[in-house]
Coordinates of C-alpha atoms and ligand atoms in Angstrom, one line a residue:
M1 CA -26.6 -144.8 -78.0
I2 CA -28.7 -144.3 -74.7
S3 CA -29.9 -147.6 -74.0
F4 CA -33.6 -148.0 -74.6
T5 CA -35.9 -150.3 -72.7
S6 CA -39.3 -150.6 -74.2
N7 CA -40.0 -152.8 -76.7
R8 CA -42.4 -150.6 -78.3
P9 CA -40.9 -149.0 -81.6
L10 CA -39.0 -145.7 -81.9
N11 CA -41.2 -143.2 -83.2
D12 CA -39.4 -140.2 -85.5
I13 CA -39.1 -138.1 -82.0
A14 CA -38.2 -140.2 -79.3
R15 CA -35.5 -141.7 -81.7
R16 CA -34.1 -138.2 -82.0
C17 CA -33.9 -138.0 -78.4
V18 CA -31.9 -141.2 -77.8
R19 CA -29.4 -140.1 -80.3
D20 CA -28.9 -137.1 -79.6
D21 CA -25.2 -135.7 -79.5
L22 CA -24.8 -133.8 -76.4
T23 CA -26.9 -136.1 -74.3
Q24 CA -24.5 -139.2 -75.4
L25 CA -21.9 -136.0 -74.3
R26 CA -23.2 -135.7 -70.9
L27 CA -23.6 -139.2 -70.3
K28 CA -19.8 -139.5 -71.3
Y29 CA -18.2 -137.0 -69.4
N30 CA -20.6 -137.1 -66.6
P31 CA -20.3 -134.2 -64.6
F32 CA -24.1 -133.3 -63.8
Y33 CA -26.8 -134.0 -62.0
R34 CA -24.4 -135.4 -59.8
N35 CA -26.0 -137.2 -56.5
I36 CA -25.7 -134.9 -53.2
E37 CA -25.9 -136.7 -50.0
N38 CA -25.5 -134.6 -47.2
Q39 CA -25.2 -131.2 -47.0
K40 CA -23.5 -128.7 -43.8
A41 CA -22.5 -125.0 -44.7
S42 CA -20.3 -125.0 -47.8
H43 CA -19.3 -129.0 -47.2
I44 CA -21.3 -131.2 -49.7
W45 CA -20.9 -134.9 -48.7
V46 CA -21.1 -137.1 -52.2
D47 CA -20.5 -141.3 -52.4
G48 CA -20.2 -140.1 -48.9
R49 CA -17.2 -138.6 -49.5
E50 CA -16.8 -135.0 -47.8
M51 CA -16.4 -131.9 -50.5
I52 CA -15.9 -128.3 -50.5
M53 CA -19.3 -127.0 -52.5
L54 CA -17.3 -124.2 -54.7
S55 CA -20.9 -123.4 -57.0
N56 CA -23.4 -123.0 -55.3
N57 CA -25.4 -119.0 -55.6
D58 CA -26.0 -119.0 -51.8
Y59 CA -24.1 -115.8 -52.1
L60 CA -24.5 -114.7 -48.5
G61 CA -24.5 -118.0 -46.8
L62 CA -27.8 -118.0 -45.5
S63 CA -29.4 -121.6 -46.5
E64 CA -28.8 -123.0 -42.8
H65 CA -29.7 -120.0 -40.8
P66 CA -31.3 -120.8 -37.9
K67 CA -34.0 -118.0 -38.9
V68 CA -34.4 -119.0 -42.4
V69 CA -35.0 -122.8 -41.2
Q70 CA -37.2 -121.6 -38.3
A71 CA -39.4 -119.4 -40.5
G72 CA -39.6 -122.1 -43.2
R73 CA -40.8 -124.9 -40.6
D74 CA -43.6 -122.1 -39.0
A75 CA -45.1 -121.3 -41.9
L76 CA -45.3 -125.1 -43.4
R77 CA -46.8 -125.4 -39.7
T78 CA -49.4 -121.9 -40.1
W79 CA -50.0 -122.8 -43.7
G80 CA -49.4 -126.5 -44.8
S81 CA -46.9 -127.5 -47.6
S82 CA -49.1 -125.2 -50.9
S83 CA -52.3 -122.5 -51.4
T84 CA -52.8 -124.7 -54.4
G85 CA -54.2 -122.4 -56.9
S86 CA -52.3 -119.7 -58.8
R87 CA -52.5 -116.1 -58.0
F88 CA -54.6 -114.4 -59.7
A89 CA -57.1 -117.0 -58.7
N90 CA -57.3 -118.6 -55.3
G91 CA -53.6 -119.0 -54.4
S92 CA -53.0 -115.6 -52.9
R93 CA -52.3 -114.9 -49.4
S94 CA -51.0 -112.8 -46.8
Y95 CA -47.6 -114.1 -46.8
H96 CA -47.6 -113.6 -50.6
F97 CA -47.9 -110.0 -50.7
E98 CA -46.2 -109.5 -47.2
L99 CA -43.0 -110.7 -49.1
E100 CA -43.7 -108.6 -52.2
E101 CA -44.3 -105.6 -50.0
K102 CA -40.8 -106.2 -48.8
L103 CA -38.9 -107.2 -51.5
A104 CA -40.3 -103.6 -53.2
D105 CA -39.5 -101.5 -50.5
F106 CA -36.0 -103.2 -49.9
L107 CA -35.3 -102.2 -54.0
G108 CA -37.0 -98.3 -53.6
V109 CA -39.7 -99.4 -55.7
E110 CA -44.0 -99.2 -55.3
A111 CA -44.6 -102.8 -56.5
C112 CA -43.4 -106.4 -56.9
L113 CA -44.5 -110.2 -58.1
V114 CA -43.4 -113.1 -56.8
S115 CA -43.5 -116.6 -58.4
I116 CA -42.6 -120.2 -58.4
A117 CA -38.9 -119.3 -60.1
G118 CA -36.4 -117.3 -60.9
Y119 CA -36.5 -118.6 -64.3
I120 CA -40.3 -117.9 -64.8
S121 CA -39.8 -114.3 -63.4
C122 CA -37.4 -113.4 -65.6
M123 CA -39.4 -115.0 -68.6
A124 CA -42.1 -113.5 -67.4
A125 CA -40.8 -109.9 -67.2
V126 CA -39.6 -109.9 -70.6
A127 CA -42.8 -112.1 -72.4
S128 CA -45.7 -110.0 -70.5
F129 CA -44.5 -106.3 -71.7
A130 CA -43.0 -107.0 -75.0
E131 CA -45.0 -108.2 -78.0
R132 CA -45.7 -108.5 -82.1
G133 CA -44.0 -105.0 -83.8
D134 CA -41.4 -104.1 -80.5
L135 CA -38.1 -104.4 -80.7
I136 CA -36.1 -105.9 -77.9
L137 CA -32.8 -105.2 -77.6
V138 CA -30.8 -107.8 -75.9
D139 CA -26.9 -108.2 -74.7
R140 CA -26.3 -111.5 -76.4
N141 CA -24.8 -113.1 -72.7
V142 CA -28.4 -112.7 -71.3
H143 CA -29.4 -116.1 -69.1
S144 CA -32.3 -118.2 -71.0
S145 CA -34.8 -117.6 -68.9
L146 CA -34.5 -113.8 -70.9
W147 CA -34.3 -116.0 -74.1
S148 CA -37.6 -117.6 -73.5
G149 CA -39.5 -114.6 -72.6
I150 CA -38.3 -113.2 -76.0
T151 CA -39.3 -115.7 -77.6
L152 CA -43.0 -116.0 -76.5
S153 CA -43.1 -112.0 -77.3
G154 CA -43.2 -112.5 -81.0
A155 CA -41.0 -109.5 -80.7
R156 CA -38.2 -108.5 -83.1
V157 CA -35.1 -109.0 -81.7
E158 CA -31.6 -107.2 -82.4
R159 CA -28.3 -108.9 -80.3
F160 CA -25.7 -106.4 -79.1
G161 CA -22.2 -107.3 -78.3
H162 CA -21.9 -108.1 -74.4
N163 CA -21.6 -105.1 -72.6
N164 CA -21.0 -102.7 -75.6
P165 CA -22.8 -99.5 -75.0
A166 CA -21.4 -98.7 -78.9
D167 CA -22.6 -101.7 -80.5
L168 CA -25.8 -100.8 -78.7
Q169 CA -25.8 -97.3 -80.1
D170 CA -25.0 -98.4 -84.0
I171 CA -28.6 -101.0 -84.0
L172 CA -30.3 -97.8 -82.2
T173 CA -29.1 -95.4 -85.1
S174 CA -30.8 -97.3 -88.0
E175 CA -34.4 -97.8 -85.9
S176 CA -36.7 -95.3 -86.1
H177 CA -37.8 -93.9 -82.5
K178 CA -41.4 -94.3 -83.7
T179 CA -40.8 -98.2 -82.7
P180 CA -42.0 -99.3 -78.6
K181 CA -38.0 -100.7 -77.3
M182 CA -37.5 -103.0 -74.5
L183 CA -33.7 -103.4 -73.6
V184 CA -32.6 -106.6 -72.1
I185 CA -29.9 -107.3 -69.9
E186 CA -28.8 -108.2 -66.2
G187 CA -27.1 -106.8 -63.5
I188 CA -24.1 -109.0 -62.9
Y189 CA -23.9 -111.8 -65.3
S190 CA -24.7 -115.3 -64.3
M191 CA -21.7 -117.2 -66.1
E192 CA -18.8 -113.8 -66.8
G193 CA -19.4 -112.3 -63.0
H194 CA -19.6 -109.2 -65.4
L195 CA -21.2 -105.8 -63.8
A196 CA -23.6 -104.2 -66.2
K197 CA -22.2 -100.9 -68.0
L198 CA -25.3 -99.5 -66.7
P199 CA -24.7 -96.1 -66.5
E200 CA -23.8 -96.1 -70.5
L201 CA -26.3 -98.5 -71.7
L202 CA -29.0 -95.8 -70.2
A203 CA -27.5 -93.1 -71.8
V204 CA -27.0 -94.5 -74.7
T205 CA -31.1 -95.6 -74.5
S206 CA -32.4 -92.6 -72.8
D207 CA -33.4 -90.7 -76.4
H208 CA -34.9 -94.5 -77.8
N209 CA -38.2 -94.9 -76.3
C210 CA -37.2 -97.5 -74.3
F211 CA -38.6 -99.9 -71.9
I212 CA -35.5 -101.5 -69.4
V213 CA -35.8 -104.8 -68.1
I214 CA -32.6 -106.0 -65.8
D215 CA -32.5 -109.3 -64.7
D216 CA -30.6 -109.2 -61.2
A217 CA -30.5 -112.6 -60.0
H218 CA -27.0 -112.4 -58.6
G219 CA -26.5 -108.6 -58.1
F220 CA -29.2 -108.6 -55.4
G221 CA -28.0 -109.3 -52.3
V222 CA -24.6 -108.7 -53.2
L223 CA -24.2 -105.3 -54.7
G224 CA -25.7 -101.9 -53.8
P225 CA -26.2 -100.3 -50.3
E226 CA -27.0 -103.4 -48.1
G227 CA -26.7 -105.6 -51.0
R228 CA -30.0 -103.6 -52.6
G229 CA -28.5 -104.4 -56.1
S230 CA -27.1 -103.8 -59.0
V231 CA -29.6 -100.8 -60.0
A232 CA -28.9 -99.0 -56.4
H233 CA -25.5 -99.8 -57.1
F234 CA -25.8 -97.3 -60.0
G235 CA -27.9 -94.9 -58.1
A236 CA -30.2 -95.7 -61.5
T237 CA -33.7 -97.3 -59.7
D238 CA -35.8 -94.2 -61.4
Q239 CA -34.4 -95.1 -64.6
V240 CA -35.0 -98.9 -65.1
D241 CA -38.9 -100.2 -65.6
I242 CA -38.6 -104.0 -64.1
I243 CA -36.3 -105.4 -62.0
A244 CA -36.5 -109.4 -62.0
G245 CA -34.6 -112.1 -60.3
S246 CA -34.6 -114.9 -58.6
M247 CA -34.6 -115.7 -54.3
S248 CA -32.9 -118.8 -55.2
K249 CA -29.2 -116.9 -54.6
S250 CA -29.0 -114.5 -52.1
L251 CA -32.5 -115.0 -50.2
S252 CA -31.5 -118.6 -49.9
S253 CA -34.8 -120.0 -51.1
T254 CA -36.4 -120.8 -54.5
G255 CA -38.5 -118.5 -56.4
G256 CA -38.7 -115.5 -58.4
Y257 CA -39.7 -112.0 -58.5
I258 CA -40.2 -108.9 -60.6
C259 CA -40.8 -105.0 -59.6
G260 CA -41.4 -102.1 -60.8
S261 CA -43.8 -99.3 -60.6
R262 CA -47.4 -100.3 -59.1
S263 CA -49.1 -99.8 -62.8
L264 CA -46.6 -102.1 -64.1
I265 CA -47.1 -104.5 -62.0
E266 CA -51.0 -104.5 -62.3
Y267 CA -50.5 -104.7 -65.9
L268 CA -48.2 -107.6 -65.3
K269 CA -51.1 -109.4 -63.1
S270 CA -53.4 -109.1 -65.9
H271 CA -51.1 -110.2 -68.8
S272 CA -48.7 -112.3 -67.2
K273 CA -49.9 -116.4 -68.1
Q274 CA -46.9 -117.5 -65.9
T275 CA -48.3 -115.6 -63.1
I276 CA -52.5 -116.1 -64.4
F277 CA -51.9 -120.7 -65.1
S278 CA -49.5 -121.4 -62.5
A279 CA -49.4 -122.2 -58.9
A280 CA -48.0 -120.1 -56.1
L281 CA -44.9 -119.8 -54.5
S282 CA -45.5 -122.3 -51.6
P283 CA -45.6 -120.9 -47.7
C284 CA -42.3 -122.4 -46.7
Q285 CA -40.2 -121.2 -49.9
A286 CA -41.9 -117.7 -49.2
A287 CA -41.0 -117.4 -45.8
C288 CA -37.9 -118.4 -46.2
A289 CA -37.1 -115.6 -48.8
Q290 CA -39.0 -113.6 -46.3
A291 CA -36.7 -114.2 -43.1
A292 CA -33.3 -113.9 -45.4
L293 CA -34.5 -110.0 -46.6
E294 CA -34.8 -109.8 -43.0
V295 CA -31.6 -111.3 -42.0
M296 CA -29.7 -109.4 -45.0
Q297 CA -30.4 -106.2 -43.2
D298 CA -29.7 -106.7 -39.6
E299 CA -26.3 -108.8 -40.3
P300 CA -24.0 -107.0 -42.7
E301 CA -21.3 -109.1 -41.7
H302 CA -22.7 -111.7 -44.1
R303 CA -22.4 -109.8 -47.0
E304 CA -19.2 -108.5 -45.6
R305 CA -17.1 -111.8 -45.5
L306 CA -18.4 -112.6 -49.4
W307 CA -16.5 -109.3 -50.6
M308 CA -13.7 -110.3 -48.3
N309 CA -13.6 -113.9 -49.9
T310 CA -14.3 -112.8 -53.1
K311 CA -11.5 -110.6 -52.7
R312 CA -9.3 -113.4 -51.7
Y313 CA -10.9 -115.8 -54.8
H314 CA -9.9 -113.4 -57.5
G315 CA -6.4 -113.2 -56.5
L316 CA -5.6 -116.9 -55.9
M317 CA -7.2 -117.2 -59.7
K318 CA -4.4 -114.0 -60.3
E319 CA -1.5 -115.5 -58.6
L320 CA -1.8 -119.0 -60.8
G321 CA -2.7 -116.8 -64.4
L322 CA -5.9 -118.4 -64.5
D323 CA -8.5 -116.7 -66.9
T324 CA -11.8 -115.9 -64.9
W325 CA -12.9 -113.6 -68.1
G326 CA -12.6 -110.7 -66.2
S327 CA -15.2 -111.6 -63.6
E328 CA -15.7 -108.6 -61.4
S329 CA -17.9 -110.7 -58.8
P330 CA -18.5 -113.8 -56.8
A331 CA -19.5 -115.2 -59.9
V332 CA -16.2 -116.8 -61.3
P333 CA -15.2 -118.5 -64.1
I334 CA -12.3 -120.2 -65.1
V335 CA -12.1 -120.4 -69.0
L336 CA -10.4 -123.0 -70.5
G337 CA -11.3 -123.0 -73.5
S338 CA -12.2 -126.3 -74.4
M339 CA -14.2 -129.6 -73.5
E340 CA -10.6 -131.3 -72.9
R341 CA -8.9 -129.3 -70.7
V342 CA -12.6 -128.0 -68.9
Y343 CA -13.2 -132.1 -68.2
R344 CA -9.4 -132.3 -66.7
F345 CA -8.8 -129.4 -64.7
W346 CA -12.6 -130.5 -63.1
K347 CA -12.4 -133.5 -62.3
Y348 CA -8.9 -132.6 -61.1
L349 CA -10.6 -130.6 -58.1
Y350 CA -13.4 -133.2 -57.8
E351 CA -11.0 -136.0 -57.0
K352 CA -9.2 -133.2 -54.8
G353 CA -12.8 -132.9 -53.2
I354 CA -14.2 -129.8 -55.0
F355 CA -17.1 -129.3 -56.4
T356 CA -17.5 -127.8 -59.4
V357 CA -19.6 -127.2 -62.7
I358 CA -18.5 -127.7 -66.3
S359 CA -20.0 -124.9 -68.5
I360 CA -19.9 -125.9 -72.4
P361 CA -21.2 -124.4 -75.8
P362 CA -24.5 -123.6 -75.9
A363 CA -24.2 -122.4 -72.7
V364 CA -21.5 -120.3 -73.2
P365 CA -20.1 -119.3 -77.0
P366 CA -17.2 -121.6 -78.3
S367 CA -14.0 -121.4 -77.3
K368 CA -15.0 -119.7 -73.6
E369 CA -15.8 -123.7 -72.5
L370 CA -15.4 -122.8 -68.3
V371 CA -15.2 -124.4 -64.9
R372 CA -18.1 -122.1 -63.3
T373 CA -17.2 -121.3 -59.5
A374 CA -19.1 -119.2 -57.2
I375 CA -18.2 -117.6 -53.7
S376 CA -20.3 -117.7 -50.0
A377 CA -20.0 -116.4 -47.3
S378 CA -20.0 -119.7 -45.7
H379 CA -16.6 -120.8 -47.5
T380 CA -14.4 -120.7 -44.7
G381 CA -10.5 -119.8 -45.0
E382 CA -9.2 -123.6 -44.1
D383 CA -12.2 -124.6 -47.5
L384 CA -10.0 -121.4 -49.3
D385 CA -6.7 -122.5 -48.3
R386 CA -8.2 -126.2 -49.5
I387 CA -9.4 -124.5 -53.0
A388 CA -5.8 -123.0 -53.3
D389 CA -4.1 -126.2 -53.6
A390 CA -6.2 -127.9 -55.3
M391 CA -6.3 -125.4 -57.8
A392 CA -2.7 -124.9 -57.6
Q393 CA -2.0 -128.7 -58.5
A394 CA -5.2 -128.4 -61.2
V395 CA -3.4 -125.8 -63.0
K396 CA -0.4 -128.3 -63.9
R397 CA -2.4 -130.7 -65.2
V398 CA -4.3 -128.7 -68.1
Ligands
LIG401 N1 -32.2 -115.3 -64.1 C1 -30.5 -115.8 -64.2 C2 -29.2 -114.5 -64.4 C3 -29.6 -117.0 -63.3 O1 -29.0 -117.2 -63.0 C4 -30.7 -117.7 -63.0 C5 -30.6 -118.9 -62.3 N2 -29.0 -119.4 -62.7 C6 -32.3 -117.1 -63.6 C7 -32.2 -115.9 -63.7 C8 -33.3 -118.1 -62.8 O2 -33.3 -118.6 -61.2 P1 -33.8 -119.8 -60.7 O3 -32.7 -120.4 -60.3 O4 -34.5 -118.9 -59.7 O5 -35.2 -120.2 -61.3

């Protein structure tokens, strides 16, 4: 049981927390909330020891790019630390509008609204548009932020099999055309690394009065011409209503975005509680994201290196016979199928100086317990050699 220092008697809710199984398990294995003391590109220091980070979503490796860092410094000097208010009221600044214009332009849509987190934007992208009486059709493996939006919306929900257009088709056959519907999917699935079967899903929904929301947190900067994302990769921009995502991955900052037609984004500005009642994105984070967006376009070599590294890593996984759940992207799960195996694999890599992350149910379906890895443009050939050595040894130990 978790130790509890207060002398106050435990109330029921506090007792439930103190006895929580998930927390007991987390504290027993202790793989989470690790204190990273320092970082330099793909290397980090934990307990004074240098390690290779193999779980960041800094796909393009821009978080230490001189132009990105300088933009953050300049913004802090010019604007201070925060606009201390919501976009709706007193918090909108010209750097927000400028970033929104550039993001919308990059994704080939009319308008954009940024927020303080991808989680907030993805949640709002569902909760602001769907309402009671609507039907949400959702891939059962979508990110927690989208589930939060679904719950908040009050709409009826039907889950379809992960990336399974035939299953979606089956559900739709028994639904009335008159019911307003929303399809909720990801561009690249964060846990599995799968690319959405977007053309097939759009074909299935095209005659069904369906609003399309896609969370492209992991496709942005990674897929499509110049990294314009999964929707651009499939040439489907005009068939999708909303593209939402995070600026904490390829854009090496924090914050989220929701992009779409001007009329939808204006509607969002009136109805998104997450925007109206929450403070705006900070000047430093907005500036870093905007600089990264510019670097991405001016310096394609980062994306090229990302894919070169990704191909090499996928090759290594295959050689070692590891189950990567069919990942097609730099987000690469290593499915080991039990908590014990995952823990042993993770711990061995950790001892060998490779930092990865464990994912267990409910974050993944039962029997899909996995070690989550992600490749970055910042990994060097030498990093990948070290990773290959450690993985080859780890495989023998599970
Ligand atoms: N959507 C997906 C698919 C994600 O993977 C994440 C981040 N893990 C988010 C949304 C939330 O983004 P953020 O970290 O910026 O809150």
